[in-house]
Short mmCIF file of C-alpha atoms in Angstrom, two decimals:
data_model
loop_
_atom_site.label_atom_id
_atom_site.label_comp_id
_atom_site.label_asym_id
_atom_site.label_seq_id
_atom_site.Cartn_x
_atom_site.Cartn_y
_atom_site.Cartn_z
CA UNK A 1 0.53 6.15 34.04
CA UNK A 2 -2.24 6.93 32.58
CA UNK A 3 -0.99 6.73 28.76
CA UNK A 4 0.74 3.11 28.94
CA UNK A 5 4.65 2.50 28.16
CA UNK A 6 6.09 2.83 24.72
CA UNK A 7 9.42 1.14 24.09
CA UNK A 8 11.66 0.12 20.93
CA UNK A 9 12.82 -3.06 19.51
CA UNK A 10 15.74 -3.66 17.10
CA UNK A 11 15.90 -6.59 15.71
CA UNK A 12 17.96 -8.39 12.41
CA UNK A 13 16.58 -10.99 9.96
CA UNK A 14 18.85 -12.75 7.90
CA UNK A 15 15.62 -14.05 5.60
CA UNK A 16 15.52 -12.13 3.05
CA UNK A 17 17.57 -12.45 -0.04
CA UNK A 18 20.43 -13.64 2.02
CA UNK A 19 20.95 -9.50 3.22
CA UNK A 20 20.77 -8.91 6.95
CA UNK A 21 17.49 -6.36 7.65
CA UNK A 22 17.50 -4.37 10.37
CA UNK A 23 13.61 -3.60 11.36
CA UNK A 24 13.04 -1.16 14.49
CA UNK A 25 9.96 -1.77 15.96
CA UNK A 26 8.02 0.51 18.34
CA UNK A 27 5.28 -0.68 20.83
CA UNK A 28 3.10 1.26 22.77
CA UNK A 29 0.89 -0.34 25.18
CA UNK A 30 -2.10 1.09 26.60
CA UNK A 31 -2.70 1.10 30.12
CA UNK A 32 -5.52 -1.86 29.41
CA UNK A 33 -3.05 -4.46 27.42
CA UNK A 34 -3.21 -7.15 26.79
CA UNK A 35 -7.12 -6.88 26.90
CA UNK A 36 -6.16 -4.42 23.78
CA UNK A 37 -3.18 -4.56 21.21
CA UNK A 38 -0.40 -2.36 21.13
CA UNK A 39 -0.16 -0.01 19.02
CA UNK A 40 2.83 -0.47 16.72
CA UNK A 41 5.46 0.63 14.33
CA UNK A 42 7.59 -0.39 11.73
CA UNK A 43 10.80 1.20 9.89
CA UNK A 44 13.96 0.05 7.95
CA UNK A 45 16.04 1.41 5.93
CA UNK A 46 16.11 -1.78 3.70
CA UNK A 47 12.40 -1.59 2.78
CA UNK A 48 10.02 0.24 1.42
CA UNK A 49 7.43 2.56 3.50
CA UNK A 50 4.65 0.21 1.87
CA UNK A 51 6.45 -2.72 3.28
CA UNK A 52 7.14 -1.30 6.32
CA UNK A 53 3.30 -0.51 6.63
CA UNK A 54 2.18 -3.56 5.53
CA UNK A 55 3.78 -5.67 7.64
CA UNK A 56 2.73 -3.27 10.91
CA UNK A 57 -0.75 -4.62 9.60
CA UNK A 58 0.15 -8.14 9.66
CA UNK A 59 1.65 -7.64 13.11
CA UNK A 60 -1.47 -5.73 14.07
CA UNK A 61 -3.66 -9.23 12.83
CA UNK A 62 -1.20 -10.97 15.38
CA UNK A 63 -1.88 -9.36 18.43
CA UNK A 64 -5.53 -9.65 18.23
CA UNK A 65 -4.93 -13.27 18.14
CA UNK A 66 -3.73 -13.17 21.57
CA UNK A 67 -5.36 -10.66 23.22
CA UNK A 68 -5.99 -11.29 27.08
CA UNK A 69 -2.39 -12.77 27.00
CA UNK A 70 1.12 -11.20 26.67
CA UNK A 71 2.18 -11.13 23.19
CA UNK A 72 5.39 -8.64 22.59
CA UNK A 73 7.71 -11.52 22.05
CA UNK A 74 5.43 -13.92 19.87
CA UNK A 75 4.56 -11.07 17.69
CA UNK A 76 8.94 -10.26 17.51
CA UNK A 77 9.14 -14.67 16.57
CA UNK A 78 6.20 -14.35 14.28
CA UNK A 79 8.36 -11.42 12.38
CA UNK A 80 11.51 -13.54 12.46
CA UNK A 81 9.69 -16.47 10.85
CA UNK A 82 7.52 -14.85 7.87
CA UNK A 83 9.25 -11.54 7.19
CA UNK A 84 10.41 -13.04 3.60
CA UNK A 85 6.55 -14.66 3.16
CA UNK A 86 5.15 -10.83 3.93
CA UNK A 87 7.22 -9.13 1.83
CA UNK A 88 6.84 -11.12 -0.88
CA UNK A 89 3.50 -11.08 -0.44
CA UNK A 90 3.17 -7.12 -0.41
CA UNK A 91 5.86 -6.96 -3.49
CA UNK A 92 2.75 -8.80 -5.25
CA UNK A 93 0.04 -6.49 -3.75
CA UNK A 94 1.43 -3.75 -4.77
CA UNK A 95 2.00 -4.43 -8.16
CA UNK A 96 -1.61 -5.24 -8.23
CA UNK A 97 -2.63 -2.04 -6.62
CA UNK A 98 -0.53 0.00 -9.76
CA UNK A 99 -3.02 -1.58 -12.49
CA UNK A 100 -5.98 -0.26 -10.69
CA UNK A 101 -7.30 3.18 -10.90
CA UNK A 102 -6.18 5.99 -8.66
CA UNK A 103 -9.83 6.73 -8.02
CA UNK A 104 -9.88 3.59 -4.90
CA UNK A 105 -9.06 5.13 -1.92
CA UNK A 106 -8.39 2.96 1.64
CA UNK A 107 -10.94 1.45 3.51
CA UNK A 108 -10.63 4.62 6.15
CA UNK A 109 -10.49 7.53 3.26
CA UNK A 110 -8.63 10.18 3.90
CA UNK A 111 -8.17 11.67 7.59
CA UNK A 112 -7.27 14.78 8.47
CA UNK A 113 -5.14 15.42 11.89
CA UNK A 114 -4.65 19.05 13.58
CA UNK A 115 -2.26 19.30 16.35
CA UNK A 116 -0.83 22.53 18.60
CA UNK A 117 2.53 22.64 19.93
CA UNK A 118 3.29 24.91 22.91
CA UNK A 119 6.75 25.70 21.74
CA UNK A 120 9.98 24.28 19.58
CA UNK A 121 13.30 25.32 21.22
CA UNK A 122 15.45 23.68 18.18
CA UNK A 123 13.14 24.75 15.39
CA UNK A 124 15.42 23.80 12.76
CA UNK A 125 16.15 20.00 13.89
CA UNK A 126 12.38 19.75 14.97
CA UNK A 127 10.81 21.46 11.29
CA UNK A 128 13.38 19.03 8.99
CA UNK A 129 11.93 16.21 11.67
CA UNK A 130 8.22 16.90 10.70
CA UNK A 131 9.00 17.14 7.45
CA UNK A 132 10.76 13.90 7.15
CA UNK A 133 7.96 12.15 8.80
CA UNK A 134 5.23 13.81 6.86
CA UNK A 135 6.83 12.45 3.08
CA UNK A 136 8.15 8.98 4.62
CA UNK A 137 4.30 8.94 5.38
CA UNK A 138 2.65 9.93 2.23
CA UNK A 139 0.98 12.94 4.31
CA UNK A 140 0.21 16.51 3.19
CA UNK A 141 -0.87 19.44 4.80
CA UNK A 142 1.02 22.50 6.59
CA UNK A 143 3.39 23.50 9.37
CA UNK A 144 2.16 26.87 10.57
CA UNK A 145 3.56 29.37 12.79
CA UNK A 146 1.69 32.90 13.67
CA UNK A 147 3.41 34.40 16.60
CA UNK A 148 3.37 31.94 19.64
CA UNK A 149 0.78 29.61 18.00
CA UNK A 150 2.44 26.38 16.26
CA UNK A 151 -0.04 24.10 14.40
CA UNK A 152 0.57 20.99 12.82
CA UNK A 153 -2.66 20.24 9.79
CA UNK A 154 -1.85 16.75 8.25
CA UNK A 155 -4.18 14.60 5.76
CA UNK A 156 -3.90 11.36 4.18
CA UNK A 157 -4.14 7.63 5.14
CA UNK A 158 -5.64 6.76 8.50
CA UNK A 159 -3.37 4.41 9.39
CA UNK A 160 0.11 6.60 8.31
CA UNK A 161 -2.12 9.38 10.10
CA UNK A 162 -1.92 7.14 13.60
CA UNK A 163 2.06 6.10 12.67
CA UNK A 164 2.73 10.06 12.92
CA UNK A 165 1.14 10.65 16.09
CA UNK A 166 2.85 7.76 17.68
CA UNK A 167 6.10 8.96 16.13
CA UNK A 168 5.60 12.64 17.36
CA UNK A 169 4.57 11.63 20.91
CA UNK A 170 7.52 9.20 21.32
CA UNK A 171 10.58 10.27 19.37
CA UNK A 172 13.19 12.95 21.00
CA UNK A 173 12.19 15.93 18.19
CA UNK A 174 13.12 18.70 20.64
CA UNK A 175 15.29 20.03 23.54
CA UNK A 176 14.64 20.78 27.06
CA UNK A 177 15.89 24.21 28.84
CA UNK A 178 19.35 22.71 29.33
CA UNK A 179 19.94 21.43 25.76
CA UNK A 180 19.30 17.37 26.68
CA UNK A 181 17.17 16.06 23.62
CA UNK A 182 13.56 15.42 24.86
CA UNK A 183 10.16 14.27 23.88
CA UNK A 184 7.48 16.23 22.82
CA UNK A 185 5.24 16.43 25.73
CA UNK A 186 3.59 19.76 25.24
CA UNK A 187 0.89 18.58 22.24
CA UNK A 188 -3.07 18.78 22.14
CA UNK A 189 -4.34 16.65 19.41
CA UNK A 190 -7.09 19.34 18.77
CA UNK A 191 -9.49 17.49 15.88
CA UNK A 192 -8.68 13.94 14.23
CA UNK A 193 -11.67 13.46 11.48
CA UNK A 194 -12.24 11.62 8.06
CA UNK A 195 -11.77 14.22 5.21
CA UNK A 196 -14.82 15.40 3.62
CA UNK A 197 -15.62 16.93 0.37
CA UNK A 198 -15.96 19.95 1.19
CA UNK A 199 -12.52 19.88 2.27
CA UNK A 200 -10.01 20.32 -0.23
CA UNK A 201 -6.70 17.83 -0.47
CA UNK A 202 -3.14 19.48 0.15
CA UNK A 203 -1.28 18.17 -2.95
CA UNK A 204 1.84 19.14 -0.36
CA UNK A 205 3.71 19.23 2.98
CA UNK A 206 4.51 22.66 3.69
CA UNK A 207 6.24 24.96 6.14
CA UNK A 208 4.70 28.39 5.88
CA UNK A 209 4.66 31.39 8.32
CA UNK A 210 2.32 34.14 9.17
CA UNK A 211 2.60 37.68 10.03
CA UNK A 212 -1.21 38.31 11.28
CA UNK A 213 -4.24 36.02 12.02
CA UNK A 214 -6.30 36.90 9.12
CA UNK A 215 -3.31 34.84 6.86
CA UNK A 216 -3.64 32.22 8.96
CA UNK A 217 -7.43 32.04 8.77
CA UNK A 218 -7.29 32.66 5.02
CA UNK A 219 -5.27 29.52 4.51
CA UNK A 220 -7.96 27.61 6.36
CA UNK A 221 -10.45 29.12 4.61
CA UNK A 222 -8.52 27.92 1.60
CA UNK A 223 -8.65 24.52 2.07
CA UNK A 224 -12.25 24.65 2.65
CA UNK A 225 -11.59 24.52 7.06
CA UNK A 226 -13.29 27.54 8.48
CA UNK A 227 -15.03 25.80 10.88
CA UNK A 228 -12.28 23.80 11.80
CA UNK A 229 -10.23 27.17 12.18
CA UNK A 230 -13.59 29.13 14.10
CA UNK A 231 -13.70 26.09 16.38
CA UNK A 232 -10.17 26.18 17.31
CA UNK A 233 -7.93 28.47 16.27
CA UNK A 234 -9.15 31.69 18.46
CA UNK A 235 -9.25 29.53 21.51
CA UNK A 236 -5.38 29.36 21.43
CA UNK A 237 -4.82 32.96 21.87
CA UNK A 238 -6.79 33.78 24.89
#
């Protein structure tokens, strides 16, 4: 294996406000762990994306206190003892955050992520997928399709940007020739890069189609990515 194992953890904490919370966690280790950290991800239905984000950080500051050793199930007791302490604690960061001004960005900026699919056999289940992902992540950008070619353009924070790509690589979005739900195992991440200015920010997430090339290249050209669309766009056709 030359991309590690990914796996999922459910787990419920009675901590907080006396309410059970159900927190799935997904782990992906790379073929070097525990020498490096998982990669990992957070989601409930009882909190917030922020909270769910913030405390993938804290779990993230965890596991690089015990690299060179196995560390799945201390980081899983570490979120059974302080789930109520980090949510608290990001209740009060955030409310911090709102009285600054929207010009402070993250550390990272904003990242921009272009990926090509080879083909969606349940296009419906897979688009409202994407989509779902893209606002629970805060990310904006386009879902293109011109002819064969399917292209994924996201942009926003780096971190959400990484979440994403472990979500699309691991979840079931699609089906296989006989119907059976299935990963998505035809991608090619073609460009992950910080946002520049003279790239301009999708205020949206949208699904749009095109009829001929030159549409698709306009919309590029739009957002201020003809290079990224030179570099490689045409190379998908041949």
């Amino acid at each position: 294996e030359t991309h590690g194992i990914t796996f999922r953890i459910q787990i419920t904490v009675k901590e907080l406000l006396d309410t059970d919370v159900l927190l799935k966690l997904l782990f992906h280790l790379p073929v070097n762990y525990p020498s490096t950290p998982p990669d990992i991800s957070v989601n409930s239905d009882q909190l917030t994306r922020a909270q769910c984000i913030d405390l993938k950080d804290k779990l993230l500051e965890q596991a690089k206190k015990h690299l060179s050793e196995p560390m799945v199930h201390d980081l899983i007791l570490w979120i059974q003892q302080h789930l109520k302490y980090v949510i608290k604690q990001s209740a009060t960061v955030c409310s911090e955050k709102n009285t600054l001004s929207k010009g402070t960005s993250t550390e990272d900026g904003i990242w921009m992520l272009l990926l090509h699919l080879d083909h969606m056999r349940a296009k419906a289940k897979y688009v409202k997928t994407v989509e779902k992902w893209a606002s629970d992540l805060r990310l904006t950008g386009r879902l293109m399709f011109m002819g064969k070619i399917i292209l994924i353009l996201l942009q926003g924070d780096k971190s959400n940007i990484k979440e994403y790509l472990i979500l699309q690589k691991t979840s079931k979005v699609d089906v296989d020739s006989s119907g059976k739900k299935c990963k998505e195992k035809m991608i090619s991440v073609l460009c992950e890069t910080k946002v520049q200015s003279q790239h301009k920010r999708f205020q949206t997430f949208e699904v749009k189609e095109y009829s001929t090339l030159d549409e698709l290249q306009k919309e590029f050209e739009t957002a201020g990515l003809t290079t990224l669309f030179s570099e490689f766009v045409p190379p998908l056709l041949k």
